[in-house]
Amino acid sequence: EVQLLESGGGLVPPGGSLRLSCAASGFSFSSFAMTWVRQAPGKGLEWVSTLNYIGGDTYYADSVRGRFTISRDNSRNTLYLQMSSLRAEDTALYYCAKHDGANLGSHFDYWGQGTLVTVSS
Amino acid sequence: QSALTQPRSVSGSPGQSVTISCTGTSSDVGRYNYVSWYQQYPGKAPKVMIHDVSKRPSGVPDRFSGSKSGNTASLTISGLQAEDEADYYCCSYAGSPWVFGGGTKLTVL
């Protein structure tokens, strides 16, 4: 059974940093692209960042580029999102999503339950 | 990276059909056959209902179907059921690489 378990969310002041983790199980983690998607309270889904299966190619939404870094440790079956210079508008539930394949165009076939990040003083 | 355009809400009675549109540009929906649709219940994670424009994952009822014409993709739900009441989001690969629609709240009357 595929499982994605996010952790690392919490309350952080503006300008602060946080690292999110997504522990994956039930599939060959190193064979699939992975993505972070966020959802602000009461709002829609927003794509944040994608990492290819090897970890060499990274992609970011304009809203987070230069502040967020996506990475993965295939030996630990874990995806990360390092967030810095956090702003109030980064407040959201952050989902980890597995792609259906190694191809970046493949859809998101499994999602975690999310971890909440709140940026506030 | 502009969001895809969806109607904010649609509604229908049980047994009827509804269609949710998703309008993008020639750089996303119009360029790639990587359009997917996600269903989300309140407080729950999204679930893929349609991928690659019109493919239905195993376990998704065949009442759900997808299509695309030019820069606009569509999700049609036929034989509406009460359990279909949820938020629906379209998503397209855009080379940048992804963009979501703003979401549509489906109400079953």
Short mmCIF file of N, CA, C and O in Angstrom, two decimals, chain A residues 35 37 39 43-47 50 59-63 65 95 99-100 103-113, chain B residues 1 8 34 36 38 40 43-48 50-52 57 87 89 91 93 95-103:
data_model
loop_
_atom_site.label_atom_id
_atom_site.label_comp_id
_atom_site.label_asym_id
_atom_site.label_seq_id
_atom_site.Cartn_x
_atom_site.Cartn_y
_atom_site.Cartn_z
N THR A 35 6.29 15.68 -5.99
CA THR A 35 5.87 17.08 -6.03
C THR A 35 5.31 17.53 -4.69
O THR A 35 4.75 16.73 -3.94
N VAL A 37 2.52 20.26 -3.24
CA VAL A 37 1.37 21.10 -3.58
C VAL A 37 0.87 21.70 -2.27
O VAL A 37 0.84 21.01 -1.24
N GLN A 39 -2.12 24.27 -0.12
CA GLN A 39 -3.50 24.76 -0.14
C GLN A 39 -3.68 25.70 1.04
O GLN A 39 -3.69 25.26 2.20
N LYS A 43 -8.74 27.99 0.37
CA LYS A 43 -8.37 28.31 -1.02
C LYS A 43 -8.13 27.03 -1.83
O LYS A 43 -8.30 25.92 -1.34
N GLY A 44 -7.74 27.23 -3.09
CA GLY A 44 -7.51 26.11 -3.98
C GLY A 44 -6.11 25.54 -3.90
O GLY A 44 -5.27 25.99 -3.12
N LEU A 45 -5.87 24.54 -4.73
CA LEU A 45 -4.56 23.89 -4.78
C LEU A 45 -3.58 24.74 -5.57
O LEU A 45 -3.94 25.35 -6.58
N GLU A 46 -2.35 24.77 -5.11
CA GLU A 46 -1.29 25.51 -5.79
C GLU A 46 -0.06 24.62 -5.90
O GLU A 46 0.48 24.16 -4.89
N TRP A 47 0.40 24.39 -7.13
CA TRP A 47 1.63 23.64 -7.32
C TRP A 47 2.80 24.45 -6.77
O TRP A 47 2.90 25.65 -7.01
N THR A 50 8.53 20.52 -7.96
CA THR A 50 8.64 19.15 -8.44
C THR A 50 10.10 18.75 -8.57
O THR A 50 10.95 19.58 -8.90
N TYR A 59 12.06 22.04 -10.09
CA TYR A 59 11.17 23.05 -10.67
C TYR A 59 10.41 23.73 -9.55
O TYR A 59 10.00 23.07 -8.59
N TYR A 60 10.21 25.03 -9.68
CA TYR A 60 9.57 25.81 -8.63
C TYR A 60 8.55 26.77 -9.20
O TYR A 60 8.73 27.33 -10.29
N ALA A 61 7.49 26.98 -8.43
CA ALA A 61 6.55 28.06 -8.76
C ALA A 61 7.26 29.39 -8.56
O ALA A 61 8.15 29.52 -7.72
N ASP A 62 6.85 30.39 -9.34
CA ASP A 62 7.46 31.71 -9.22
C ASP A 62 7.36 32.24 -7.79
O ASP A 62 8.26 32.95 -7.32
N SER A 63 6.27 31.90 -7.11
CA SER A 63 6.02 32.44 -5.77
C SER A 63 7.00 31.93 -4.72
O SER A 63 7.10 32.53 -3.64
N ARG A 65 10.27 30.42 -5.78
CA ARG A 65 11.61 30.25 -6.33
C ARG A 65 12.59 31.17 -5.62
O ARG A 65 12.32 32.34 -5.37
N TYR A 95 0.97 19.46 0.85
CA TYR A 95 0.81 18.06 0.48
C TYR A 95 2.03 17.57 -0.30
O TYR A 95 2.56 18.29 -1.17
N HIS A 99 4.12 11.14 -8.32
CA HIS A 99 3.76 11.06 -9.73
C HIS A 99 3.51 9.61 -10.12
O HIS A 99 4.00 8.68 -9.47
N ASP A 100 2.80 9.44 -11.20
CA ASP A 100 2.48 8.10 -11.69
C ASP A 100 3.69 7.44 -12.36
O ASP A 100 3.66 6.24 -12.62
N ASN A 103 8.26 10.29 -15.58
CA ASN A 103 7.97 11.40 -16.48
C ASN A 103 7.35 12.57 -15.71
O ASN A 103 6.40 12.39 -14.96
N LEU A 104 7.90 13.75 -15.88
CA LEU A 104 7.38 14.91 -15.15
C LEU A 104 5.94 15.24 -15.55
O LEU A 104 5.23 15.90 -14.80
N GLY A 105 5.52 14.78 -16.72
CA GLY A 105 4.15 15.04 -17.15
C GLY A 105 3.14 14.08 -16.56
O GLY A 105 1.94 14.27 -16.74
N SER A 106 3.61 13.09 -15.85
CA SER A 106 2.68 12.11 -15.27
C SER A 106 1.90 12.74 -14.13
O SER A 106 2.39 13.62 -13.41
N HIS A 107 0.67 12.28 -13.96
CA HIS A 107 -0.21 12.89 -12.96
C HIS A 107 0.16 12.45 -11.55
O HIS A 107 1.02 11.60 -11.34
N PHE A 108 -0.52 13.04 -10.58
CA PHE A 108 -0.29 12.74 -9.17
C PHE A 108 -1.26 11.63 -8.76
O PHE A 108 -2.47 11.89 -8.63
N ASP A 109 -0.75 10.43 -8.54
CA ASP A 109 -1.66 9.31 -8.27
C ASP A 109 -1.86 9.04 -6.77
O ASP A 109 -2.84 8.39 -6.40
N TYR A 110 -0.95 9.53 -5.94
CA TYR A 110 -1.13 9.39 -4.50
C TYR A 110 -0.73 10.69 -3.81
O TYR A 110 0.25 11.34 -4.21
N TRP A 111 -1.48 11.02 -2.76
CA TRP A 111 -1.23 12.23 -1.99
C TRP A 111 -1.14 11.86 -0.51
O TRP A 111 -1.81 10.95 -0.04
N GLY A 112 -0.33 12.62 0.21
CA GLY A 112 -0.32 12.48 1.66
C GLY A 112 -1.49 13.25 2.26
O GLY A 112 -2.32 13.79 1.52
N GLN A 113 -1.54 13.29 3.57
CA GLN A 113 -2.63 14.00 4.25
C GLN A 113 -2.27 15.45 4.54
O GLN A 113 -3.13 16.22 4.97
N GLN B 1 2.87 31.65 -15.03
CA GLN B 1 2.21 30.56 -14.34
C GLN B 1 0.82 30.97 -13.86
O GLN B 1 0.52 30.94 -12.67
N ARG B 8 -16.61 28.80 -10.53
CA ARG B 8 -16.47 28.64 -9.08
C ARG B 8 -17.43 27.59 -8.54
O ARG B 8 -17.11 26.91 -7.55
N TYR B 34 -1.65 16.27 -20.92
CA TYR B 34 -1.41 15.92 -19.52
C TYR B 34 -2.34 16.73 -18.63
O TYR B 34 -1.91 17.43 -17.72
N SER B 36 -5.29 16.56 -15.85
CA SER B 36 -5.87 15.66 -14.86
C SER B 36 -6.90 16.41 -14.03
O SER B 36 -6.92 17.63 -14.00
N TYR B 38 -8.96 16.34 -10.17
CA TYR B 38 -8.89 15.85 -8.79
C TYR B 38 -10.16 16.21 -8.04
O TYR B 38 -10.67 17.32 -8.17
N GLN B 40 -11.85 16.60 -4.28
CA GLN B 40 -11.43 16.82 -2.90
C GLN B 40 -12.64 17.06 -2.01
O GLN B 40 -13.43 17.98 -2.25
N GLY B 43 -11.48 18.72 4.17
CA GLY B 43 -10.57 18.12 5.14
C GLY B 43 -9.84 16.88 4.66
O GLY B 43 -9.13 16.24 5.45
N LYS B 44 -9.98 16.58 3.39
CA LYS B 44 -9.34 15.37 2.85
C LYS B 44 -8.35 15.74 1.75
O LYS B 44 -8.40 16.81 1.17
N ALA B 45 -7.47 14.80 1.46
CA ALA B 45 -6.50 15.00 0.38
C ALA B 45 -7.19 14.82 -0.98
O ALA B 45 -8.18 14.09 -1.08
N PRO B 46 -6.69 15.46 -2.00
CA PRO B 46 -7.25 15.28 -3.35
C PRO B 46 -7.09 13.84 -3.83
O PRO B 46 -6.18 13.13 -3.42
N LYS B 47 -7.97 13.47 -4.75
CA LYS B 47 -7.94 12.13 -5.36
C LYS B 47 -8.09 12.29 -6.87
O LYS B 47 -8.97 13.03 -7.33
N VAL B 48 -7.22 11.62 -7.62
CA VAL B 48 -7.29 11.74 -9.07
C VAL B 48 -8.51 11.00 -9.61
O VAL B 48 -8.76 9.86 -9.25
N ILE B 50 -9.47 11.71 -13.21
CA ILE B 50 -9.17 11.60 -14.64
C ILE B 50 -7.72 12.04 -14.84
O ILE B 50 -7.26 13.00 -14.21
N HIS B 51 -7.00 11.36 -15.70
CA HIS B 51 -5.64 11.79 -16.05
C HIS B 51 -5.43 11.65 -17.54
O HIS B 51 -6.20 10.97 -18.23
N ASP B 52 -4.41 12.33 -18.02
CA ASP B 52 -4.10 12.33 -19.46
C ASP B 52 -5.37 12.63 -20.28
O ASP B 52 -5.68 11.91 -21.24
N PRO B 57 -8.64 6.27 -13.76
CA PRO B 57 -7.91 5.28 -12.94
C PRO B 57 -8.84 4.16 -12.50
O PRO B 57 -10.06 4.34 -12.42
N ASP B 87 -15.26 19.41 -4.13
CA ASP B 87 -14.53 20.36 -4.95
C ASP B 87 -13.75 19.59 -6.01
O ASP B 87 -13.20 18.53 -5.73
N TYR B 89 -10.75 20.02 -9.07
CA TYR B 89 -9.66 20.84 -9.59
C TYR B 89 -9.10 20.21 -10.86
O TYR B 89 -8.84 19.00 -10.90
N CYS B 91 -5.88 20.25 -13.60
CA CYS B 91 -4.45 20.47 -13.49
C CYS B 91 -3.82 20.14 -14.83
O CYS B 91 -4.20 19.15 -15.47
N TYR B 93 -0.06 19.94 -17.10
CA TYR B 93 1.38 20.10 -17.26
C TYR B 93 1.59 21.33 -18.14
O TYR B 93 0.87 21.54 -19.11
N GLY B 95 5.04 22.55 -18.63
CA GLY B 95 6.46 22.67 -18.90
C GLY B 95 7.22 23.37 -17.81
O GLY B 95 8.44 23.35 -17.77
N SER B 96 6.49 23.99 -16.84
CA SER B 96 7.15 24.82 -15.83
C SER B 96 7.21 24.27 -14.41
O SER B 96 7.90 24.87 -13.60
N PRO B 97 6.67 23.14 -14.05
CA PRO B 97 5.92 22.32 -14.98
C PRO B 97 4.42 22.16 -14.75
O PRO B 97 3.78 21.55 -15.60
N TRP B 98 3.81 22.61 -13.66
CA TRP B 98 2.40 22.31 -13.46
C TRP B 98 1.59 23.56 -13.12
O TRP B 98 2.12 24.50 -12.52
N VAL B 99 0.28 23.53 -13.46
CA VAL B 99 -0.61 24.61 -13.06
C VAL B 99 -1.99 24.03 -12.75
O VAL B 99 -2.46 23.13 -13.45
N PHE B 100 -2.60 24.52 -11.68
CA PHE B 100 -3.93 24.07 -11.27
C PHE B 100 -4.99 25.09 -11.64
O PHE B 100 -4.70 26.28 -11.81
N GLY B 101 -6.21 24.62 -11.73
CA GLY B 101 -7.34 25.51 -11.84
C GLY B 101 -7.73 25.99 -10.45
O GLY B 101 -7.26 25.46 -9.44
N GLY B 102 -8.59 26.99 -10.40
CA GLY B 102 -8.98 27.57 -9.12
C GLY B 102 -9.96 26.71 -8.32
O GLY B 102 -10.20 26.99 -7.15
N GLY B 103 -10.50 25.69 -8.96
CA GLY B 103 -11.41 24.78 -8.27
C GLY B 103 -12.87 25.11 -8.52
O GLY B 103 -13.24 26.27 -8.70
#
